[in-house]
Short mmCIF file of C-alpha atoms in Angstrom, two decimals:
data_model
loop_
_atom_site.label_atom_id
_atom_site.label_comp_id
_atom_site.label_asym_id
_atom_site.label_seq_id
_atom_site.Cartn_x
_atom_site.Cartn_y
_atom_site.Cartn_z
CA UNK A 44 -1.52 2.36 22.97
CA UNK A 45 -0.49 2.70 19.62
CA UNK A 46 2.66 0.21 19.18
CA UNK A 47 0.20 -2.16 20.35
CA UNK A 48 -2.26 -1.70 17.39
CA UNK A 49 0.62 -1.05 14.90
CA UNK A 50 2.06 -4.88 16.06
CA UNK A 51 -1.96 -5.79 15.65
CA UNK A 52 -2.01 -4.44 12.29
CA UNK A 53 1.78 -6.07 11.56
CA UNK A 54 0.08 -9.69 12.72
CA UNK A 55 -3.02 -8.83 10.17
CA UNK A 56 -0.26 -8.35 7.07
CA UNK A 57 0.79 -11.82 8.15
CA UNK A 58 -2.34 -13.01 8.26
CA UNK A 59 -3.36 -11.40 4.96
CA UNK A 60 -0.16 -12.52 3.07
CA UNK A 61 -0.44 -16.51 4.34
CA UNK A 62 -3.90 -16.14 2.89
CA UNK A 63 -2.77 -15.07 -0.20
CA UNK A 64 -0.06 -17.73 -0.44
CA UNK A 65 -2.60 -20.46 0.11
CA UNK A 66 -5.80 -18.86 -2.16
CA UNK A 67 -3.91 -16.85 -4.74
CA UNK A 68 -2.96 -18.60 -7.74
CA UNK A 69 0.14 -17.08 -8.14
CA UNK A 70 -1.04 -15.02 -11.84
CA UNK A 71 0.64 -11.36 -12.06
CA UNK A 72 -1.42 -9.98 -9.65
CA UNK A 73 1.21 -11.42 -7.17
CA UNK A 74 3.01 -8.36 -7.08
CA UNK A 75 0.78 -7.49 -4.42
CA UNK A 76 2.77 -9.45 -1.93
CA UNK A 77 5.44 -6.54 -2.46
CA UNK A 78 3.33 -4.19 -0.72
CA UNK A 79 2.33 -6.19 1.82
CA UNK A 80 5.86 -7.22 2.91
CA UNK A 81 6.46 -3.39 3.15
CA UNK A 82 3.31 -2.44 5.62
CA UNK A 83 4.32 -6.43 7.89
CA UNK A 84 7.88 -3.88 8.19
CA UNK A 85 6.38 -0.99 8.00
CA UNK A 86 4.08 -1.71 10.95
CA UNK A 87 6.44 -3.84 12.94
CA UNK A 88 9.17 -1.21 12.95
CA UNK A 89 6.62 1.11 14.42
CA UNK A 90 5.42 -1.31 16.86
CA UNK A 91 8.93 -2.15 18.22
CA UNK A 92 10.40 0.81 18.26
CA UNK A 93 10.80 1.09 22.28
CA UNK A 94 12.14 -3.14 22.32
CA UNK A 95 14.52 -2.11 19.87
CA UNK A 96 15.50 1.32 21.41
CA UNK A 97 16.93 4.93 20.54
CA UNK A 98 19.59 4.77 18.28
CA UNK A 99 21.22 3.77 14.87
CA UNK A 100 19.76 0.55 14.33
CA UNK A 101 16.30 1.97 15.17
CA UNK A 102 17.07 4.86 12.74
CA UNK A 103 18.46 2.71 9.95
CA UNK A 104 15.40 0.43 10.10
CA UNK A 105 13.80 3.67 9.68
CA UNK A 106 15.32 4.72 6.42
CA UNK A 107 14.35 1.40 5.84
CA UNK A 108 10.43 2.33 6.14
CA UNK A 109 10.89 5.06 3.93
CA UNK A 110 12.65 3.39 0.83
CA UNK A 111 10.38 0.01 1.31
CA UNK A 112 7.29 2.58 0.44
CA UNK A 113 8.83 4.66 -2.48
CA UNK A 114 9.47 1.24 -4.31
CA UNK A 115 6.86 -1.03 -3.26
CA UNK A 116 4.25 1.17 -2.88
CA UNK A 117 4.08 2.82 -6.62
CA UNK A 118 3.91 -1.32 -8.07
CA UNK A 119 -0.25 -1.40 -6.89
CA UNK A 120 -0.11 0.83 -10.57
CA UNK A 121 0.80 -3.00 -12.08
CA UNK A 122 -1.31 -4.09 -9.75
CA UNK A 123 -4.04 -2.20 -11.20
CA UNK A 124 -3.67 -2.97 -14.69
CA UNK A 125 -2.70 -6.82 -13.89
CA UNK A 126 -5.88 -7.12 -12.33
CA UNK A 127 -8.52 -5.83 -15.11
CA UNK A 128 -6.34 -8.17 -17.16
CA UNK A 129 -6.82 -11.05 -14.88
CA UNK A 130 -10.71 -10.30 -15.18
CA UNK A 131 -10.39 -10.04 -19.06
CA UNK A 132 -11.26 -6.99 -19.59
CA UNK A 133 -10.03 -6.12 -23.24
CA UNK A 134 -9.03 -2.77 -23.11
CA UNK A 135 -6.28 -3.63 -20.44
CA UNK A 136 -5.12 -6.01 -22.83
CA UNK A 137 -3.76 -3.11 -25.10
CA UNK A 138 -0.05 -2.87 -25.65
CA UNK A 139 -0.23 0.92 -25.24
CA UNK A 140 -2.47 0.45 -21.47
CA UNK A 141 0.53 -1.94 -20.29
CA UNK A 142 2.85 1.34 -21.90
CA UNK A 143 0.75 4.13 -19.74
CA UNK A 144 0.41 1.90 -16.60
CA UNK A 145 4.49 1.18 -16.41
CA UNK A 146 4.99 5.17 -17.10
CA UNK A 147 3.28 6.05 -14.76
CA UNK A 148 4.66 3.24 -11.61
CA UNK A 149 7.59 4.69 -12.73
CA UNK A 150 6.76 8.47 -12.83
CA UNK A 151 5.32 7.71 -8.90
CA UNK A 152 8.57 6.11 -8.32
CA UNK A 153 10.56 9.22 -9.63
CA UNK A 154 7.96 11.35 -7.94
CA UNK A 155 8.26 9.75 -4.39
CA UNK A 156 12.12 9.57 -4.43
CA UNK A 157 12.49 13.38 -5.65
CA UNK A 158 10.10 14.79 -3.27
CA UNK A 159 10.44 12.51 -0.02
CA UNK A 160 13.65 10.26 0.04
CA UNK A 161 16.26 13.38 -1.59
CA UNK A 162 18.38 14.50 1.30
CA UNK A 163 16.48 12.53 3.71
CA UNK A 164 16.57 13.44 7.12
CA UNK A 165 14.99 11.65 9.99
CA UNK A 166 14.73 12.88 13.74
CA UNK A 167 13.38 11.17 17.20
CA UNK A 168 9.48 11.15 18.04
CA UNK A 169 7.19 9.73 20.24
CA UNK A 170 3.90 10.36 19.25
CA UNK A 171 0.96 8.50 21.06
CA UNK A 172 3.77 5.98 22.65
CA UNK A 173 5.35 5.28 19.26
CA UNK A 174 9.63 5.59 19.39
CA UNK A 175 10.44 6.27 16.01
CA UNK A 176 12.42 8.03 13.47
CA UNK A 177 10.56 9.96 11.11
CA UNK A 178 10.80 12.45 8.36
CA UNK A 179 11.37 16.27 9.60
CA UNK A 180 10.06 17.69 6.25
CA UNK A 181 6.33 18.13 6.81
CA UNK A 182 3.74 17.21 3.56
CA UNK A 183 1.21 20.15 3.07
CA UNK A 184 -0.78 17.03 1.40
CA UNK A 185 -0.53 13.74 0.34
CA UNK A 186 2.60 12.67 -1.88
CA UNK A 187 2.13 13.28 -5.60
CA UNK A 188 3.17 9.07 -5.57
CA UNK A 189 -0.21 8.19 -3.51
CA UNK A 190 -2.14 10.04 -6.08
CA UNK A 191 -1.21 8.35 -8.80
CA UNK A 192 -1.17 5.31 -7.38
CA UNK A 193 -4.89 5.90 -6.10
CA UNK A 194 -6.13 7.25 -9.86
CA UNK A 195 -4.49 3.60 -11.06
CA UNK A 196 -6.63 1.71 -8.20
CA UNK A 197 -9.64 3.65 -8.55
CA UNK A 198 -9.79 3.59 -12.59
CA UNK A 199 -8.88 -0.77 -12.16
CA UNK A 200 -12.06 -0.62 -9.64
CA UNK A 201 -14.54 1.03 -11.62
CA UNK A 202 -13.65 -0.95 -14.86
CA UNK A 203 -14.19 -4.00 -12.23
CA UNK A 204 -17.41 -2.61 -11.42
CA UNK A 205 -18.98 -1.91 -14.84
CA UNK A 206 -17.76 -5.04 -16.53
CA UNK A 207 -17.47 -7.86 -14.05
CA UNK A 208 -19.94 -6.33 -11.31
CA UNK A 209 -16.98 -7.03 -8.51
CA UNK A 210 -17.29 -4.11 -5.88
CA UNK A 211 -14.70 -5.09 -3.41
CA UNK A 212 -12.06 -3.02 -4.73
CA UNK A 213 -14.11 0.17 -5.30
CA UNK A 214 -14.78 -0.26 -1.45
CA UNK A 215 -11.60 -0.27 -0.35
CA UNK A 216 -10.51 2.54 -2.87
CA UNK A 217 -13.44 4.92 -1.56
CA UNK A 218 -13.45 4.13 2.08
CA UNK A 219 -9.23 5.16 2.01
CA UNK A 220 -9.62 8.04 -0.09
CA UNK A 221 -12.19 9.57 1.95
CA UNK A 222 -10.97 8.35 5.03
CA UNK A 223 -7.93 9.92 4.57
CA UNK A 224 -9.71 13.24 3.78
CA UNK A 225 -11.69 13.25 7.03
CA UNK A 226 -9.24 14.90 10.20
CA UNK A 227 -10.23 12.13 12.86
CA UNK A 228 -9.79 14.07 16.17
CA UNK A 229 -8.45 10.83 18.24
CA UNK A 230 -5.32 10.18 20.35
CA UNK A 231 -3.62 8.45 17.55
CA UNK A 232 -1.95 8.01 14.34
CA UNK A 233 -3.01 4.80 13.65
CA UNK A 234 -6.36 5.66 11.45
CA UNK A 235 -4.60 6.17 8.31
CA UNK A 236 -2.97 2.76 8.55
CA UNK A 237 -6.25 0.99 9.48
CA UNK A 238 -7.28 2.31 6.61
CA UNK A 239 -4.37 0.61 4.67
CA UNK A 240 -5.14 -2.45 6.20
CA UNK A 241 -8.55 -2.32 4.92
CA UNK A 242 -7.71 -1.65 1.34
CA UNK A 243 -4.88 -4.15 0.87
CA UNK A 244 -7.78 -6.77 2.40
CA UNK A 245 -9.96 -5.54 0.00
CA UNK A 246 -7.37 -5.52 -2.86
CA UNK A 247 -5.87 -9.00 -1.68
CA UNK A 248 -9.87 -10.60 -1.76
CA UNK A 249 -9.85 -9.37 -5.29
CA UNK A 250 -6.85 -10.41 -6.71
CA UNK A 251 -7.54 -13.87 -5.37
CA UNK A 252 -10.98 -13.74 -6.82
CA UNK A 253 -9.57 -13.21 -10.52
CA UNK A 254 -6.50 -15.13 -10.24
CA UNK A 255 -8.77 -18.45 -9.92
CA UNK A 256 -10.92 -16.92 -12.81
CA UNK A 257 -7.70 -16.54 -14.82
CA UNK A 258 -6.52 -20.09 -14.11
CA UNK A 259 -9.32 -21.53 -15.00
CA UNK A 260 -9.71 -20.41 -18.78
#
C-alpha cells in the first residue's frame, strides 16, 4: 500500500509547486520550490522503486534522496527569515538576523552531511511494499539538521503570529513537530511524510500570502 500513497503524495508536490508557480509572486521566498522539488523525488523514488527494480540505478537514485535533503532541506532556514521579511517585520530586516539565519542553513548543512551522508552506505528494504535503498546507520533521534531547521520555522511562525496575526505556518510547524513525536502504531511509514506534505502546504499558502503583500508596497 505504501508506494501507492508515496506516488499520491509525489502528485500533491506537483500539485503544490504548479500552485505556487501560478500564485507566488516570485519574491525570495521562492526558495521554497527547492524543497519541494526534493520531496516530488523524494516521494517518487519511493513510489517506483519496484517499476524501476533492484539494482544500481535504483540505488544511485537513492543516494540521490539522501543528498537532495542535506542541501535542500537546511534552505527552509532562508525560508524562514525571507518570509518575516516579506511580511515586514523589522527585526528580520537586520543585517546581523540575515548573518545568524545563513550561519545557521549552513551549520544544518555541515551538520547533515557530517552525521548522515559521511561514508554513506545504503542496503535493500522492503518495508510495507516499498523497494528501496536506505541508510543502514540507524538515528537514535531526529538529525541535528531538522532541528535547526524546525527552531528557524517555528521562531518565523510565531513572529508571524504576534505581528501580522497569520497562523498558517504555526499550524503546520506544531502539527509536524508533534506529529513526529507521537509513535503511530500503523502498517506504514508514510505518517511522517504526510506530515511533510502538510507543512510545506502550510508553508507554500504562506509564502504566497506575503509575496502578494510584498509586491504590492
Amino acid at each position: 500500500m505504501d508506494p501507492y500513497i508515496f506516488g499520491v503524495f509525489a502528485i500533491a508536490y506537483i500539485f503544490t509547486f504548479v500552485w505556487g508557480l501560478i500564485k507566488h509572486q516570485k519574491t525570495a521566498s521562492a526558495i521554497l520550490f527547492l524543497v519541494i522539488i526534493a520531496l516530488i523525488y523524494d516521494n517518487g523514488i519511493l513510489a517506483l522503486g519496484h517499476v524501476i527494480g533492484e539494482g544500481q540505478l535504483l540505488e544511485y537514485l537513492s543516494y540521490g534522496r539522501f543528498w537532495l535533503h542535506a542541501l535542500f532541506t537546511p534552505t527552509l532556514i532562508l525560508f524562514s527569515l525571507y518570509i518575516m521579511r516579506e511580511a515586514n517585520i523589522r527585526l528580520a530586516h537586520k543585517s546581523w538576523v540575515g548573518y545568524v539565519f545563513g550561519i545557521l542553513m549552513i551549520v544544518a548543512i555541515v551538520l547533515q552531511y557530517s552525521f548522515d551522508l559521511s561514508g554513506l552506505k545504503l542496503s535493500l528494504q522492503e518495508p510495507y511494499g516499498v523497494l528501496s535503498y536506505a541508510s543502514t546507520h540507524k538515528a537514535s533521534g531526529p538529525p541535528l539538521m531538522i532541528l535547526l531547521v524546525m527552531m528557524a520555522l517555528f521562531i518565523a511562525a510565531v513572529a508571524l503570529v504576534w505581528k501580522r496575526k497569520w497562523w498558517w505556518m504555526l499550524v503546520g510547524t506544531i502539527v509536524m513537530t508533534v506529529g513526529s513525536a507521537i509513535p503511530f502504531d500503523i502498517e506504514s511509514n508514510a505518517m511522517t511524510n504526510a506530515l511533510e506534505l502538510f507543512l510545506i502546504a502550510t508553508l507554500m499558502l504562506t509564502a504566497i500570502h506575503f509575496s502578494k503583500q510584498a509586491k504590492n508596497k
